[in-house]
Amino acid sequence: MSAPAAHTLHRGLGPWASASIVVGTIIGTGVFLKTAVMAQLGGSPMWVLAAWGVAGVLSFAGAMTYSELGGMFPASGGEYIYLRHGYGPFMGYLYAWNRFWIATPGSIAAYGVGSATFLSTAVPIERLGGVKVVAIALVLLFTAVNCLNVRAGGRLQTALTVMKVVMILGLAAGALLAPRGSWGNFASSSGGVFPGFGAFGAMVLAALWAYDGWNNLPMAAGEIRDPQRNLPRATIYGALAVLGMYALVNLGYFHALPFTEVVTSSSNQFPDAPAVAAKAATQFLGGTAQAVLAIAMTISALSAMNGSMLTGARVPYAVARDNLAPKQLATLSERARIPAVAVVVQGVLSI
């Protein structure tokens, strides 16, 4: 017999919310920043684009694998479930321990601080207590929203992701159509010489960081409507959409800016320089570029934070459901049927 509805998660995530989780958790801040580091290593726009492409193909392969696994195991928990079935409860538990105590809270905290930091460049938040106070407030606010019901978290994710996608496509279009841009910027002083396997590997790793997040949706598989259909489609189409957007944005960077401007953008070598995205946006937005980009990066980080928060809390729920963690973490709220205790504990750990 199936479990009573009151004791099971509510399948309140439709295809759009599911796709928004995929896109929203993949796109964080890497696409705005990493191209400069990759250009320093690669010495040529073409090798930078090649590295983005290789990383995209690798990430898409992973997304396809997880779409299959998600269809096979349409229950919340994601990688915990896959490891438990493949290698036994102990390996699944080790993964879940790291995910719950370190990985997810660390990601949420980083996104919260990042959001507040980006916001501070466009809005005077000092009167609100500064970056730390605003970051904590954002984590608490998003935790509260995700305690309402899964639809509320999904709707917030959809709204933030749509805004993020519109801004990224706007950045790409503006950079590609910038009147002072030139396709001649794709020529470089290195003549396109291969930078070496070590440098190219480092470039791919930098791009892979910007693609991270394609594995998050299966963690919430137990709350997706018709998961055998919607989870694979959302994962595959979402990953493809990100791959396309990253390609357009990077083409825009190199069209709008000379290669030397990309190389000298914000990075460890040039910590005080504007981000490559800000430089490109200046070509068509002028003096408002920094403020607009700050808002875009804030929304991008918030979208990634909410997606991580929504999916991450389902891992301890799944472990507790299997009697490998305190049973309170598997407790579902009466009306919303969400793991509210796990969501709250995750928020506290993030702070």
XYZ file of N, CA and C in Angstrom, residues 24 158-170 296-297 299-301 303:
60
model
N 18.475 28.130 -12.503
C 18.802 29.055 -11.424
C 19.960 28.621 -10.561
N 11.095 30.468 -9.862
C 10.732 30.790 -11.245
C 10.872 32.283 -11.508
N 10.368 33.106 -10.580
C 10.436 34.557 -10.764
C 11.879 35.045 -10.827
N 12.714 34.593 -9.894
C 14.112 35.027 -9.878
C 14.864 34.536 -11.109
N 14.584 33.309 -11.533
C 15.287 32.759 -12.691
C 14.884 33.473 -13.969
N 13.602 33.786 -14.122
C 13.157 34.528 -15.308
C 13.848 35.886 -15.370
N 13.906 36.586 -14.238
C 14.594 37.884 -14.220
C 16.066 37.729 -14.569
N 16.684 36.690 -14.046
C 18.097 36.449 -14.321
C 18.329 36.167 -15.799
N 17.504 35.323 -16.385
C 17.664 34.975 -17.800
C 17.473 36.203 -18.680
N 16.474 37.016 -18.366
C 16.234 38.239 -19.147
C 17.451 39.154 -19.092
N 18.036 39.310 -17.916
C 19.202 40.182 -17.773
C 20.420 39.620 -18.502
N 20.617 38.312 -18.436
C 21.767 37.712 -19.122
C 21.613 37.822 -20.628
N 20.406 37.555 -21.123
C 20.173 37.700 -22.562
C 20.306 39.160 -22.986
N 19.886 40.074 -22.116
C 20.062 41.493 -22.414
C 21.528 41.874 -22.477
N 21.843 42.726 -11.376
C 21.770 41.440 -12.083
C 22.492 40.345 -11.303
N 23.673 40.655 -10.781
C 24.438 39.657 -10.031
C 23.768 39.341 -8.695
N 20.459 39.353 -8.167
C 19.349 38.460 -8.509
C 19.864 37.069 -8.851
N 20.980 37.016 -9.577
C 21.553 35.725 -9.953
C 21.960 34.926 -8.719
N 22.618 35.575 -7.774
C 23.041 34.885 -6.553
C 21.844 34.467 -5.706
N 18.834 33.723 -6.788
C 18.200 32.589 -7.459
C 18.940 31.292 -7.146
